[in-house]
Amino acid sequence: MPYTTNDIFVLSAAGCMGTDRDGLDSILAGNEEGAKGCCLTVDMTSDGLAVLSSDGYVLAPNGGAMTVCDHTYTELHKVCPKLLPVGQALDLARACHSKIAVTLRDPSLLPQMRMTLRQTDYLDDTIFVGLGLVEAARIASANPDLHIMGEMPAVPDNIAALVNAAQSTGLFGLRAAPVHLTPPLLRACRAAGLFTMSLPTNDPRTLDTLIRGNVNFIETARPDYAAALLPGGKAEPQRFPLRGID
């Protein structure tokens, strides 16, 4: 089944349904409540291991914070046994047939993530988010095999110019707060073949508006709300196309 800009995915946010923000339970909970993907934040330990870490640190038993990038995985795991290597999260997401939106706390992780995703045959099912428009465009131009989204801080004064720039630099799409994903912007993105994604929201009315507007990726910690609002048959396209391939 070809993937188009009319398709919609509900992506479970970190801490979905009240679970631990960076644990396997969050992925499972989202899948059980109807999500078709999950959002992961990845950081790198001082010895080069990619782990899930939304905050960039773990809490020691004495209440102190240990910054992930300043300690080895062994050191961190001793004080936080739940610290999860990315590989384990990918294995579970794959078992759930989930798409993944990845935020990299350290851009130098990109080559390692690409290799891991390619080895697990997950590269086409992953989008990279959390990057400003300029940085996202630079990375997308240099990595045409990756699906890179640019973060849009507000509704642009000139929608056509932004969409044209995003298209010409090879961005996969644009991500923004729900209020900034206006009907004119969504129409322009669809016409240009760009995908759209919302920042997290749990409000049912907002979720309904995003679905009615055909926002492609909707991030929420309450996928049960969003899944109930989805029209039948829109939530399960098989795979993203490689850029330039029909």
Tab-separated table of C-alpha atoms in Angstrom:
chain	number	residue	atom	x	y	z
A	1	MET	CA	0.000	0.000	0.000
A	2	PRO	CA	1.634	3.310	-1.038
A	3	TYR	CA	2.236	5.897	1.666
A	4	THR	CA	0.689	9.308	0.975
A	5	THR	CA	0.263	12.656	2.724
A	6	ASN	CA	-3.356	11.704	3.413
A	7	ASP	CA	-2.336	8.955	5.845
A	8	ILE	CA	-2.491	9.501	9.592
A	9	PHE	CA	-0.455	7.968	12.430
A	10	VAL	CA	-1.059	8.352	16.134
A	11	LEU	CA	2.329	8.320	17.885
A	12	SER	CA	2.538	7.666	21.615
A	13	ALA	CA	4.453	10.315	23.526
A	14	ALA	CA	7.035	9.503	26.179
A	15	GLY	CA	5.221	8.571	29.368
A	16	CYS	CA	2.168	7.398	27.465
A	17	MET	CA	-0.836	6.603	29.710
A	18	GLY	CA	1.138	7.547	32.832
A	19	THR	CA	4.008	5.097	32.283
A	20	ASP	CA	7.724	5.735	32.772
A	21	ARG	CA	8.888	8.299	30.202
A	22	ASP	CA	11.768	6.244	28.851
A	23	GLY	CA	10.664	2.673	29.441
A	24	LEU	CA	9.347	-0.222	27.432
A	25	ASP	CA	5.995	0.104	29.216
A	26	SER	CA	5.390	3.394	27.425
A	27	ILE	CA	5.772	1.752	23.999
A	28	LEU	CA	3.555	-1.170	25.003
A	29	ALA	CA	0.888	1.066	26.516
A	30	GLY	CA	0.722	3.179	23.378
A	31	ASN	CA	0.431	0.134	21.155
A	32	GLU	CA	-2.309	-1.378	23.316
A	33	GLU	CA	-4.292	1.871	23.180
A	34	GLY	CA	-4.187	2.158	19.395
A	35	ALA	CA	-1.007	4.084	18.609
A	36	LYS	CA	0.769	3.177	15.374
A	37	GLY	CA	4.133	4.497	16.497
A	38	CYS	CA	6.097	5.991	19.374
A	39	CYS	CA	8.331	8.963	20.132
A	40	LEU	CA	11.793	8.327	21.570
A	41	THR	CA	14.440	10.730	22.856
A	42	VAL	CA	17.966	9.366	22.503
A	43	ASP	CA	21.147	10.416	24.297
A	44	MET	CA	24.681	8.996	24.271
A	45	THR	CA	26.690	7.804	27.253
A	46	SER	CA	30.351	8.769	27.616
A	47	ASP	CA	31.356	5.347	26.258
A	48	GLY	CA	29.250	5.828	23.133
A	49	LEU	CA	26.080	3.825	23.848
A	50	ALA	CA	22.736	5.205	22.647
A	51	VAL	CA	20.100	5.119	25.405
A	52	LEU	CA	16.599	6.484	25.938
A	53	SER	CA	16.733	9.684	27.968
A	54	SER	CA	14.149	12.431	27.700
A	55	ASP	CA	15.871	14.591	30.332
A	56	GLY	CA	19.548	13.923	29.621
A	57	TYR	CA	20.214	12.656	33.127
A	58	VAL	CA	19.328	9.893	35.592
A	59	LEU	CA	18.623	10.317	39.288
A	60	ALA	CA	21.017	8.720	41.771
A	61	PRO	CA	19.711	7.142	45.026
A	62	ASN	CA	20.846	10.230	46.956
A	63	GLY	CA	18.659	12.403	44.737
A	64	GLY	CA	21.513	13.821	42.710
A	65	ALA	CA	21.413	13.936	38.911
A	66	MET	CA	23.960	12.092	36.769
A	67	THR	CA	24.257	13.551	33.280
A	68	VAL	CA	24.069	10.784	30.692
A	69	CYS	CA	26.787	12.147	28.418
A	70	ASP	CA	29.272	12.423	31.317
A	71	HIS	CA	29.078	8.801	32.512
A	72	THR	CA	29.491	5.318	31.097
A	73	TYR	CA	26.506	3.047	30.624
A	74	THR	CA	27.770	0.780	33.420
A	75	GLU	CA	27.989	3.715	35.845
A	76	LEU	CA	24.521	4.934	34.940
A	77	HIS	CA	22.963	1.475	35.000
A	78	LYS	CA	24.193	0.899	38.556
A	79	VAL	CA	22.133	3.826	39.832
A	80	CYS	CA	19.311	3.498	37.290
A	81	PRO	CA	18.735	-0.142	36.264
A	82	LYS	CA	15.797	0.954	34.074
A	83	LEU	CA	18.080	2.921	31.735
A	84	LEU	CA	17.247	1.445	28.348
A	85	PRO	CA	19.602	0.951	25.373
A	86	VAL	CA	18.023	2.061	22.116
A	87	GLY	CA	18.358	-1.421	20.616
A	88	GLN	CA	15.904	-2.887	23.139
A	89	ALA	CA	13.376	-0.139	22.417
A	90	LEU	CA	13.692	-0.753	18.672
A	91	ASP	CA	13.147	-4.481	19.143
A	92	LEU	CA	9.888	-3.826	21.001
A	93	ALA	CA	8.731	-1.145	18.557
A	94	ARG	CA	9.399	-3.523	15.701
A	95	ALA	CA	7.381	-6.255	17.402
A	96	CYS	CA	4.529	-3.737	17.690
A	97	HIS	CA	4.886	-2.773	14.002
A	98	SER	CA	5.415	0.812	15.131
A	99	LYS	CA	6.737	3.839	13.319
A	100	ILE	CA	9.256	5.884	15.343
A	101	ALA	CA	9.894	9.591	15.795
A	102	VAL	CA	13.384	10.115	17.239
A	103	THR	CA	14.737	13.209	18.959
A	104	LEU	CA	18.543	13.171	19.257
A	105	ARG	CA	19.918	15.047	22.247
A	106	ASP	CA	23.374	14.727	20.680
A	107	PRO	CA	23.549	15.222	16.868
A	108	SER	CA	26.751	13.153	16.751
A	109	LEU	CA	24.496	10.137	17.382
A	110	LEU	CA	23.082	10.365	13.881
A	111	PRO	CA	25.594	8.007	12.162
A	112	GLN	CA	25.173	5.399	14.925
A	113	MET	CA	21.390	5.658	14.744
A	114	ARG	CA	21.427	5.332	10.969
A	115	MET	CA	23.541	2.187	11.190
A	116	THR	CA	21.336	0.669	13.901
A	117	LEU	CA	18.140	1.476	12.026
A	118	ARG	CA	19.503	0.132	8.755
A	119	GLN	CA	20.665	-3.106	10.390
A	120	THR	CA	17.210	-3.614	11.886
A	121	ASP	CA	15.485	-2.691	8.609
A	122	TYR	CA	13.846	0.235	10.403
A	123	LEU	CA	15.317	3.211	8.566
A	124	ASP	CA	12.251	3.754	6.375
A	125	ASP	CA	9.960	3.636	9.414
A	126	THR	CA	11.783	6.379	11.330
A	127	ILE	CA	11.567	10.149	11.254
A	128	PHE	CA	13.975	12.481	13.038
A	129	VAL	CA	12.452	15.444	14.877
A	130	GLY	CA	13.456	18.150	17.332
A	131	LEU	CA	15.647	20.060	14.841
A	132	GLY	CA	15.270	23.738	13.997
A	133	LEU	CA	14.448	24.538	10.392
A	134	VAL	CA	17.983	25.584	9.434
A	135	GLU	CA	19.712	22.623	11.107
A	136	ALA	CA	17.082	20.212	9.801
A	137	ALA	CA	17.531	21.492	6.243
A	138	ARG	CA	21.320	21.146	6.525
A	139	ILE	CA	21.087	17.572	7.803
A	140	ALA	CA	18.434	16.603	5.249
A	141	SER	CA	20.545	17.918	2.374
A	142	ALA	CA	23.537	15.892	3.576
A	143	ASN	CA	21.504	12.754	4.362
A	144	PRO	CA	18.890	12.196	1.651
A	145	ASP	CA	18.226	8.669	2.916
A	146	LEU	CA	16.853	9.978	6.228
A	147	HIS	CA	13.395	11.367	6.977
A	148	ILE	CA	14.132	14.703	8.649
A	149	MET	CA	11.443	17.063	9.938
A	150	GLY	CA	12.031	20.734	10.675
A	151	GLU	CA	10.530	22.326	13.788
A	152	MET	CA	8.328	25.298	12.896
A	153	PRO	CA	8.201	27.798	15.821
A	154	ALA	CA	5.177	29.742	14.558
A	155	VAL	CA	2.891	30.189	11.571
A	156	PRO	CA	5.135	31.672	8.846
A	157	ASP	CA	4.310	35.020	7.285
A	158	ASN	CA	4.913	33.463	3.881
A	159	ILE	CA	3.684	29.874	3.836
A	160	ALA	CA	4.591	29.314	0.179
A	161	ALA	CA	8.194	30.427	0.743
A	162	LEU	CA	8.638	28.146	3.764
A	163	VAL	CA	7.126	25.153	2.004
A	164	ASN	CA	9.238	25.748	-1.103
A	165	ALA	CA	12.399	26.001	1.027
A	166	ALA	CA	11.514	22.817	2.924
A	167	GLN	CA	10.877	20.977	-0.330
A	168	SER	CA	14.049	22.193	-2.043
A	169	THR	CA	16.310	21.220	0.876
A	170	GLY	CA	14.874	17.706	1.042
A	171	LEU	CA	12.985	17.928	4.307
A	172	PHE	CA	10.524	15.124	4.910
A	173	GLY	CA	8.111	17.551	6.507
A	174	LEU	CA	7.335	20.125	9.201
A	175	ARG	CA	6.512	19.708	12.904
A	176	ALA	CA	4.770	22.347	14.991
A	177	ALA	CA	2.392	23.049	17.839
A	178	PRO	CA	-1.183	22.115	16.917
A	179	VAL	CA	-2.268	25.755	16.814
A	180	HIS	CA	0.365	26.492	14.163
A	181	LEU	CA	-0.755	23.691	11.861
A	182	THR	CA	-3.308	25.867	10.105
A	183	PRO	CA	-5.476	24.710	7.184
A	184	PRO	CA	-3.547	26.853	4.637
A	185	LEU	CA	-0.221	25.410	5.839
A	186	LEU	CA	-1.535	21.850	5.760
A	187	ARG	CA	-2.900	22.300	2.246
A	188	ALA	CA	0.407	23.745	1.037
A	189	CYS	CA	2.394	20.886	2.593
A	190	ARG	CA	0.174	18.228	1.030
A	191	ALA	CA	0.431	19.893	-2.374
A	192	ALA	CA	4.238	19.888	-2.060
A	193	GLY	CA	4.423	16.272	-0.851
A	194	LEU	CA	5.586	17.294	2.626
A	195	PHE	CA	4.408	15.486	5.758
A	196	THR	CA	3.230	17.208	8.926
A	197	MET	CA	3.496	16.367	12.610
A	198	SER	CA	2.077	17.926	15.759
A	199	LEU	CA	3.820	18.518	19.041
A	200	PRO	CA	2.184	16.589	21.905
A	201	THR	CA	-1.413	17.220	22.874
A	202	ASN	CA	-3.928	15.251	24.931
A	203	ASP	CA	-6.921	17.500	24.375
A	204	PRO	CA	-9.693	15.556	22.565
A	205	ARG	CA	-10.931	18.604	20.649
A	206	THR	CA	-7.434	19.409	19.467
A	207	LEU	CA	-6.849	15.790	18.485
A	208	ASP	CA	-10.087	15.829	16.504
A	209	THR	CA	-9.018	19.015	14.712
A	210	LEU	CA	-5.638	17.510	13.824
A	211	ILE	CA	-7.248	14.357	12.453
A	212	ARG	CA	-9.796	16.331	10.439
A	213	GLY	CA	-6.942	18.397	9.043
A	214	ASN	CA	-5.068	15.235	7.983
A	215	VAL	CA	-1.988	15.935	10.085
A	216	ASN	CA	0.137	12.877	9.317
A	217	PHE	CA	1.778	12.273	12.714
A	218	ILE	CA	-0.100	13.147	15.893
A	219	GLU	CA	1.884	12.857	19.127
A	220	THR	CA	-0.087	12.267	22.305
A	221	ALA	CA	0.182	10.585	25.680
A	222	ARG	CA	-3.472	9.553	25.228
A	223	PRO	CA	-3.527	7.529	22.016
A	224	ASP	CA	-6.816	6.009	23.150
A	225	TYR	CA	-8.491	9.385	22.590
A	226	ALA	CA	-6.959	9.841	19.159
A	227	ALA	CA	-7.492	6.262	17.976
A	228	ALA	CA	-11.191	6.526	18.788
A	229	LEU	CA	-11.440	9.589	16.536
A	230	LEU	CA	-9.645	8.098	13.537
A	231	PRO	CA	-11.787	7.197	10.534
A	232	GLY	CA	-11.535	3.537	9.549
A	233	GLY	CA	-8.721	2.448	7.306
A	234	LYS	CA	-6.466	5.482	7.730
A	235	ALA	CA	-4.036	4.351	10.352
A	236	GLU	CA	-2.048	1.526	8.810
A	237	PRO	CA	-0.001	2.356	5.700
A	238	GLN	CA	2.863	-0.095	5.357
A	239	ARG	CA	6.060	1.876	4.930
A	240	PHE	CA	7.458	5.273	4.040
A	241	PRO	CA	8.749	5.462	0.449
A	242	LEU	CA	12.410	6.183	-0.053
A	243	ARG	CA	12.814	9.698	-1.369
A	244	GLY	CA	12.711	9.719	-5.151
A	245	ILE	CA	11.191	6.244	-5.417
A	246	ASP	CA	7.503	5.761	-6.219
